[in-house]
Amino acid sequence: MNYLSTKAKALTPYVAGLQPQEPGWIKLNTNENPYPPSPKVVDAIKNADISSLGLYPDGDSTALKEAIAADLGLAPDNIFCGNGSDEVLALAYQAFFSGKDNVLTPDISYGFYPVWGSMYDVGLKTVPVDEDFSVNPDDYRDAKGVVIANPNAPTSLALNLGQVELILRQNPNGVVLIDEAYIDFAKVESAVALLGMYENLLVVRTFSKSHSLAGMRIGYAIGQPKLIEALRLVRDSFNSYPLDMLAQTAAIAAIKDKAYLMETIAGVKDIRDKTIPRLQEMGYHVMPSQTNFLLIKTPAAGELYNHFLGNKILARYWNKPRLNDCLRVTIGTREDMEVFLQCVQAIALATRKKQR
């Protein structure tokens, strides 16, 4: 007997990157940070009051909201915290898009967006990105909602602040959700700068990428109080205690160590910007990245992916239209990227020998 609901039967779940359990792999497939968390995070967890784990955490993450607000120059009622940005995004889909049609999102973007669209009965419409994979703001007009990752994944490209504002102006009747998971690695300004001018703007961020806390699952939204209250309404109809005490403790410590954050972001960007020309010298087309990953375009993407697997290197490959000639590679440590580049060089040399 099939016990699944009609909705569950119709779902096509998001497929995350491989998470190998055995040692020895170079993991460049899930956009994690190659640096460890701030030493202040480690100290904060070590010194946490473990006896309080017997109690429920602060469901509103009050101290964390205050820390985020202070860092951004905002008020705590502009902030909403959740169990990773994925949970925050899912709650936003329920609060602002469920049951609505004409909610627009790029056809090449974060793979979870259409899953939530199906899960929460959203009339999600995908808008084709341009041939160069860029998002054209003119394509987003008169929608009942807009969802855009900026910088976008897996393309690694970003809209500037003026382009984001144009999308906001063109869509006054729906929430414009800007997913800024990778904003700390970008050259463009955050959409948070527009918050005071647009009541329909919701910005979502994560501690997983730039703060090296993917294992703690900490995300947050930034918006006008009415939007934040709507997220609280949906959250409290689902899970009143989304962030555990240790996660809140770790996130507060991470925010306070701004120097470490800037140092590690600079390190990732330096490795990224030194890797790109080396790949280009080998004949590969690499998108101009504003993230902590690279999108490499090559007709041999599938072969390259399998070659990496054979050498215990994990990258991300999608065997589907518009992306089947692309490979996404997370920026790892300098040592990891050197091994990765040597592997690419080896297959490039082997290819040249075959062509002779």
Short mmCIF file of C-alpha atoms in Angstrom, two decimals:
data_model
loop_
_atom_site.label_atom_id
_atom_site.label_comp_id
_atom_site.label_asym_id
_atom_site.label_seq_id
_atom_site.Cartn_x
_atom_site.Cartn_y
_atom_site.Cartn_z
CA MET A 1 0.00 0.00 0.00
CA ASN A 2 1.26 3.47 -0.88
CA TYR A 3 0.85 5.77 2.12
CA LEU A 4 2.21 8.89 0.46
CA SER A 5 -0.03 11.90 0.08
CA THR A 6 -0.85 13.17 -3.40
CA LYS A 7 1.51 16.07 -2.88
CA ALA A 8 4.37 13.88 -1.68
CA LYS A 9 3.99 11.63 -4.73
CA ALA A 10 4.34 14.65 -7.02
CA LEU A 11 7.47 16.09 -5.39
CA THR A 12 10.89 16.02 -7.04
CA PRO A 13 13.29 16.71 -4.18
CA TYR A 14 16.41 18.83 -4.31
CA VAL A 15 19.55 16.74 -4.79
CA ALA A 16 22.48 18.05 -2.75
CA GLY A 17 26.13 17.54 -3.61
CA LEU A 18 27.79 14.31 -2.56
CA GLN A 19 28.90 14.15 1.07
CA PRO A 20 31.56 11.42 1.28
CA GLN A 21 31.98 9.78 4.67
CA GLU A 22 35.41 8.25 4.12
CA PRO A 23 38.59 10.39 4.37
CA GLY A 24 40.88 11.40 1.54
CA TRP A 25 38.45 13.37 -0.63
CA ILE A 26 38.99 16.95 -1.76
CA LYS A 27 35.50 18.39 -1.41
CA LEU A 28 34.83 21.18 -3.92
CA ASN A 29 31.15 20.54 -4.60
CA THR A 30 29.02 22.25 -1.94
CA ASN A 31 30.45 25.78 -1.63
CA GLU A 32 31.59 25.43 1.95
CA ASN A 33 34.32 27.71 3.29
CA PRO A 34 37.85 26.24 3.24
CA TYR A 35 38.77 28.10 6.44
CA PRO A 36 37.71 27.01 9.94
CA PRO A 37 35.33 29.17 11.98
CA SER A 38 36.69 32.12 13.95
CA PRO A 39 38.70 31.14 17.05
CA LYS A 40 36.19 33.26 18.97
CA VAL A 41 33.45 30.88 17.84
CA VAL A 42 35.42 27.94 19.21
CA ASP A 43 35.95 29.72 22.52
CA ALA A 44 32.27 30.73 22.74
CA ILE A 45 31.12 27.14 22.28
CA LYS A 46 33.68 25.83 24.77
CA ASN A 47 32.53 28.35 27.36
CA ALA A 48 28.80 27.95 26.72
CA ASP A 49 26.57 26.98 29.63
CA ILE A 50 25.96 23.36 28.68
CA SER A 51 23.50 22.93 31.56
CA SER A 52 21.08 25.17 29.66
CA LEU A 53 20.77 22.52 26.91
CA GLY A 54 18.07 20.99 29.07
CA LEU A 55 15.94 24.03 28.33
CA TYR A 56 14.40 25.21 25.07
CA PRO A 57 16.43 27.93 23.33
CA ASP A 58 15.26 31.48 22.80
CA GLY A 59 12.82 30.91 19.95
CA ASP A 60 13.22 34.47 18.69
CA SER A 61 17.06 34.39 18.81
CA THR A 62 16.90 37.79 20.52
CA ALA A 63 20.61 38.27 21.23
CA LEU A 64 21.53 37.08 17.73
CA LYS A 65 19.00 39.41 16.12
CA GLU A 66 20.43 42.29 18.12
CA ALA A 67 23.97 41.40 17.01
CA ILE A 68 22.99 41.15 13.33
CA ALA A 69 20.99 44.39 13.53
CA ALA A 70 23.88 46.25 15.16
CA ASP A 71 26.27 44.96 12.48
CA LEU A 72 23.96 46.20 9.70
CA GLY A 73 22.90 49.45 11.37
CA LEU A 74 19.29 48.29 11.61
CA ALA A 75 16.78 47.50 14.36
CA PRO A 76 16.18 43.97 15.72
CA ASP A 77 12.63 44.01 14.33
CA ASN A 78 14.21 44.09 10.85
CA ILE A 79 15.77 40.65 11.46
CA PHE A 80 14.41 37.09 11.41
CA CYS A 81 16.57 34.05 12.24
CA GLY A 82 16.10 30.45 11.14
CA ASN A 83 17.69 27.05 10.83
CA GLY A 84 19.87 27.83 7.83
CA SER A 85 18.85 30.10 4.97
CA ASP A 86 17.06 27.12 3.41
CA GLU A 87 14.52 27.14 6.23
CA VAL A 88 14.19 30.94 6.04
CA LEU A 89 13.60 30.72 2.29
CA ALA A 90 11.04 27.94 2.71
CA LEU A 91 9.17 30.00 5.31
CA ALA A 92 9.26 33.00 2.96
CA TYR A 93 7.71 30.89 0.18
CA GLN A 94 4.88 29.98 2.53
CA ALA A 95 4.41 33.50 3.88
CA PHE A 96 4.53 35.44 0.62
CA PHE A 97 4.12 33.15 -2.42
CA SER A 98 1.95 30.15 -1.49
CA GLY A 99 -1.18 29.96 -3.65
CA LYS A 100 -0.06 32.80 -5.93
CA ASP A 101 0.72 32.65 -9.61
CA ASN A 102 3.29 34.55 -11.66
CA VAL A 103 6.13 34.33 -9.14
CA LEU A 104 9.29 34.79 -11.19
CA THR A 105 12.75 33.26 -10.78
CA PRO A 106 15.66 32.60 -13.19
CA ASP A 107 15.67 29.27 -15.02
CA ILE A 108 19.28 28.73 -13.96
CA SER A 109 19.58 29.31 -10.24
CA TYR A 110 19.48 27.54 -6.89
CA GLY A 111 17.90 24.13 -7.37
CA PHE A 112 15.75 24.37 -4.26
CA TYR A 113 13.61 27.23 -5.64
CA PRO A 114 11.38 25.05 -7.87
CA VAL A 115 11.16 22.37 -5.15
CA TRP A 116 9.66 24.87 -2.72
CA GLY A 117 7.44 26.14 -5.51
CA SER A 118 5.93 22.67 -5.86
CA MET A 119 5.88 22.00 -2.12
CA TYR A 120 4.00 25.19 -1.28
CA ASP A 121 1.70 25.47 -4.32
CA VAL A 122 3.43 28.47 -5.84
CA GLY A 123 2.77 29.36 -9.46
CA LEU A 124 6.50 29.67 -10.06
CA LYS A 125 7.56 30.78 -13.54
CA THR A 126 11.15 30.44 -14.64
CA VAL A 127 12.62 33.29 -16.66
CA PRO A 128 15.46 32.29 -19.02
CA VAL A 129 18.78 33.92 -18.20
CA ASP A 130 20.58 35.49 -21.15
CA GLU A 131 23.04 33.54 -23.29
CA ASP A 132 25.87 34.75 -21.09
CA PHE A 133 23.93 33.47 -18.03
CA SER A 134 23.22 36.99 -16.77
CA VAL A 135 19.83 37.96 -15.28
CA ASN A 136 18.08 40.70 -17.27
CA PRO A 137 16.08 42.98 -14.91
CA ASP A 138 13.75 43.97 -17.77
CA ASP A 139 12.39 40.40 -17.74
CA TYR A 140 10.96 40.87 -14.24
CA ARG A 141 7.82 43.00 -14.33
CA ASP A 142 4.36 43.03 -12.74
CA ALA A 143 4.93 39.78 -10.82
CA LYS A 144 3.26 38.63 -7.62
CA GLY A 145 6.69 37.72 -6.33
CA VAL A 146 10.32 37.54 -7.44
CA VAL A 147 13.05 35.21 -6.16
CA ILE A 148 16.62 35.92 -7.26
CA ALA A 149 19.93 34.71 -5.86
CA ASN A 150 22.42 37.56 -6.03
CA PRO A 151 25.14 36.62 -6.74
CA ASN A 152 23.47 33.79 -8.57
CA ALA A 153 24.30 30.12 -8.18
CA PRO A 154 25.56 28.25 -10.08
CA THR A 155 26.41 31.03 -12.56
CA SER A 156 28.55 33.08 -10.09
CA LEU A 157 27.29 36.34 -11.66
CA ALA A 158 25.75 39.29 -9.81
CA LEU A 159 23.35 42.16 -10.41
CA ASN A 160 24.46 45.60 -9.28
CA LEU A 161 22.40 47.64 -6.83
CA GLY A 162 20.78 49.69 -9.57
CA GLN A 163 19.56 46.54 -11.33
CA VAL A 164 18.10 45.16 -8.10
CA GLU A 165 16.32 48.47 -7.51
CA LEU A 166 14.87 48.36 -11.01
CA ILE A 167 13.35 44.94 -10.25
CA LEU A 168 11.87 46.32 -7.04
CA ARG A 169 10.33 49.29 -8.87
CA GLN A 170 8.86 47.02 -11.54
CA ASN A 171 7.21 44.69 -9.01
CA PRO A 172 5.45 46.80 -6.34
CA ASN A 173 2.68 44.23 -5.79
CA GLY A 174 4.80 41.30 -4.68
CA VAL A 175 7.70 40.53 -2.38
CA VAL A 176 11.09 40.67 -4.08
CA LEU A 177 13.29 38.13 -2.34
CA ILE A 178 17.02 38.57 -2.85
CA ASP A 179 19.02 35.55 -1.70
CA GLU A 180 22.46 36.89 -0.74
CA ALA A 181 24.19 33.68 0.33
CA TYR A 182 27.36 34.75 -1.51
CA ILE A 183 27.24 38.54 -1.16
CA ASP A 184 30.37 38.76 1.00
CA PHE A 185 32.48 37.48 -1.92
CA ALA A 186 30.98 39.93 -4.44
CA LYS A 187 32.01 43.35 -5.74
CA VAL A 188 28.41 44.58 -5.83
CA GLU A 189 26.64 46.30 -2.93
CA SER A 190 24.09 44.44 -0.84
CA ALA A 191 20.39 45.06 -1.43
CA VAL A 192 20.13 45.89 2.29
CA ALA A 193 21.02 49.44 1.22
CA LEU A 194 17.53 49.67 -0.36
CA LEU A 195 15.61 48.45 2.67
CA GLY A 196 14.39 51.86 3.79
CA MET A 197 12.90 52.64 0.38
CA TYR A 198 11.06 49.41 -0.47
CA GLU A 199 8.66 47.70 1.91
CA ASN A 200 8.45 44.66 -0.38
CA LEU A 201 12.18 43.84 -0.19
CA LEU A 202 13.30 40.73 1.70
CA VAL A 203 17.00 39.87 1.82
CA VAL A 204 18.05 36.39 2.97
CA ARG A 205 21.55 35.50 4.12
CA THR A 206 23.45 32.61 5.68
CA PHE A 207 26.35 31.97 8.05
CA SER A 208 27.30 28.88 6.01
CA LYS A 209 29.52 30.52 3.40
CA SER A 210 31.58 33.49 4.56
CA HIS A 211 31.36 32.69 8.30
CA SER A 212 32.39 29.00 7.94
CA LEU A 213 29.40 27.74 9.94
CA ALA A 214 27.63 25.44 7.46
CA GLY A 215 27.54 22.72 10.12
CA MET A 216 25.61 24.93 12.55
CA ARG A 217 22.72 25.77 10.17
CA ILE A 218 22.16 29.49 10.74
CA GLY A 219 20.30 31.77 8.34
CA TYR A 220 18.45 35.05 8.59
CA ALA A 221 16.20 37.45 6.73
CA ILE A 222 16.32 41.24 6.61
CA GLY A 223 13.19 43.24 5.85
CA GLN A 224 10.63 45.72 7.03
CA PRO A 225 8.86 44.71 10.30
CA LYS A 226 5.65 43.66 8.52
CA LEU A 227 7.55 41.09 6.45
CA ILE A 228 9.47 39.88 9.49
CA GLU A 229 6.23 39.46 11.42
CA ALA A 230 4.79 37.38 8.56
CA LEU A 231 7.81 35.07 8.75
CA ARG A 232 7.30 34.72 12.50
CA LEU A 233 3.65 33.83 11.93
CA VAL A 234 4.56 30.98 9.60
CA ARG A 235 7.49 29.85 11.75
CA ASP A 236 5.35 29.63 14.87
CA SER A 237 2.86 27.52 12.92
CA PHE A 238 5.68 25.10 12.13
CA ASN A 239 8.57 25.21 14.65
CA SER A 240 8.81 27.77 17.45
CA TYR A 241 12.43 26.89 18.31
CA PRO A 242 14.37 26.74 15.03
CA LEU A 243 17.85 27.72 16.24
CA ASP A 244 19.50 25.83 19.08
CA MET A 245 21.41 27.57 21.85
CA LEU A 246 24.88 26.61 20.57
CA ALA A 247 24.09 27.82 17.06
CA GLN A 248 22.99 31.20 18.40
CA THR A 249 26.12 31.39 20.56
CA ALA A 250 28.38 30.55 17.61
CA ALA A 251 26.73 33.06 15.28
CA ILE A 252 27.03 35.92 17.79
CA ALA A 253 30.74 35.20 18.25
CA ALA A 254 31.26 35.02 14.48
CA ILE A 255 29.62 38.42 13.94
CA LYS A 256 31.81 40.02 16.58
CA ASP A 257 35.05 38.81 14.96
CA LYS A 258 34.90 41.13 11.95
CA ALA A 259 38.67 41.06 11.46
CA TYR A 260 38.70 37.28 11.02
CA LEU A 261 35.76 37.46 8.63
CA MET A 262 37.51 40.03 6.43
CA GLU A 263 40.74 38.02 6.50
CA THR A 264 39.13 34.75 5.39
CA ILE A 265 36.97 36.40 2.73
CA ALA A 266 40.10 38.05 1.32
CA GLY A 267 41.82 34.65 1.37
CA VAL A 268 39.03 32.95 -0.58
CA LYS A 269 38.91 35.76 -3.13
CA ASP A 270 42.68 35.68 -3.58
CA ILE A 271 42.68 31.92 -4.23
CA ARG A 272 39.71 32.33 -6.59
CA ASP A 273 41.30 35.14 -8.57
CA LYS A 274 44.57 33.23 -8.93
CA THR A 275 42.83 30.02 -10.02
CA ILE A 276 40.84 31.59 -12.87
CA PRO A 277 43.80 32.62 -15.10
CA ARG A 278 45.47 29.26 -14.63
CA LEU A 279 42.34 27.51 -15.89
CA GLN A 280 42.09 29.96 -18.77
CA GLU A 281 45.71 29.24 -19.73
CA MET A 282 44.68 25.60 -20.09
CA GLY A 283 41.95 26.62 -22.53
CA TYR A 284 38.91 26.57 -20.25
CA HIS A 285 36.22 29.25 -20.22
CA VAL A 286 35.58 30.42 -16.66
CA MET A 287 32.71 32.72 -15.73
CA PRO A 288 33.79 35.97 -13.96
CA SER A 289 33.03 34.88 -10.40
CA GLN A 290 31.59 37.02 -7.60
CA THR A 291 31.19 34.01 -5.32
CA ASN A 292 33.31 31.40 -3.53
CA PHE A 293 33.05 29.06 -6.51
CA LEU A 294 33.83 28.95 -10.22
CA LEU A 295 31.64 27.91 -13.13
CA ILE A 296 33.76 26.29 -15.82
CA LYS A 297 32.32 25.85 -19.30
CA THR A 298 33.68 23.03 -21.44
CA PRO A 299 32.11 20.49 -23.83
CA ALA A 300 33.93 17.83 -21.82
CA ALA A 301 32.32 18.78 -18.49
CA GLY A 302 30.97 15.28 -17.86
CA GLU A 303 34.32 13.65 -18.65
CA LEU A 304 36.11 16.16 -16.45
CA TYR A 305 33.72 15.45 -13.59
CA ASN A 306 34.34 11.71 -13.84
CA HIS A 307 38.09 12.30 -14.05
CA PHE A 308 37.90 14.26 -10.80
CA LEU A 309 35.91 11.48 -9.15
CA GLY A 310 38.60 9.00 -10.13
CA ASN A 311 41.11 11.23 -8.35
CA LYS A 312 38.92 11.71 -5.24
CA ILE A 313 38.01 15.28 -6.08
CA LEU A 314 34.35 16.29 -5.83
CA ALA A 315 32.90 18.99 -8.11
CA ARG A 316 29.28 19.69 -9.11
CA TYR A 317 27.88 18.60 -12.48
CA TRP A 318 24.31 18.79 -13.79
CA ASN A 319 23.50 16.63 -16.79
CA LYS A 320 20.62 18.80 -17.99
CA PRO A 321 19.99 21.42 -20.69
CA ARG A 322 22.00 24.67 -20.54
CA LEU A 323 24.26 23.27 -17.81
CA ASN A 324 25.54 20.00 -19.27
CA ASP A 325 28.68 21.75 -20.50
CA CYS A 326 29.36 23.33 -17.10
CA LEU A 327 31.18 22.28 -13.96
CA ARG A 328 30.94 24.17 -10.67
CA VAL A 329 34.00 24.10 -8.46
CA THR A 330 34.12 25.46 -4.91
CA ILE A 331 37.21 27.41 -3.89
CA GLY A 332 39.13 25.21 -1.47
CA THR A 333 42.38 25.70 0.40
CA ARG A 334 45.47 26.68 -1.58
CA GLU A 335 46.67 23.10 -1.28
CA ASP A 336 43.32 21.71 -2.46
CA MET A 337 43.23 24.03 -5.45
CA GLU A 338 46.79 23.12 -6.40
CA VAL A 339 45.86 19.42 -6.48
CA PHE A 340 42.72 20.33 -8.44
CA LEU A 341 44.72 22.33 -11.00
CA GLN A 342 47.27 19.55 -11.39
CA CYS A 343 44.39 17.17 -12.11
CA VAL A 344 42.98 19.54 -14.72
CA GLN A 345 46.43 19.91 -16.26
CA ALA A 346 46.81 16.14 -16.48
CA ILE A 347 43.58 15.70 -18.41
CA ALA A 348 44.45 18.66 -20.65
CA LEU A 349 47.79 17.08 -21.54
CA ALA A 350 46.14 13.71 -22.18
CA THR A 351 43.61 15.37 -24.49
CA ARG A 352 46.35 17.11 -26.49
CA LYS A 353 48.18 13.80 -26.96
CA LYS A 354 45.02 12.19 -28.34
CA GLN A 355 44.56 15.06 -30.79
CA ARG A 356 48.08 14.67 -32.26
#
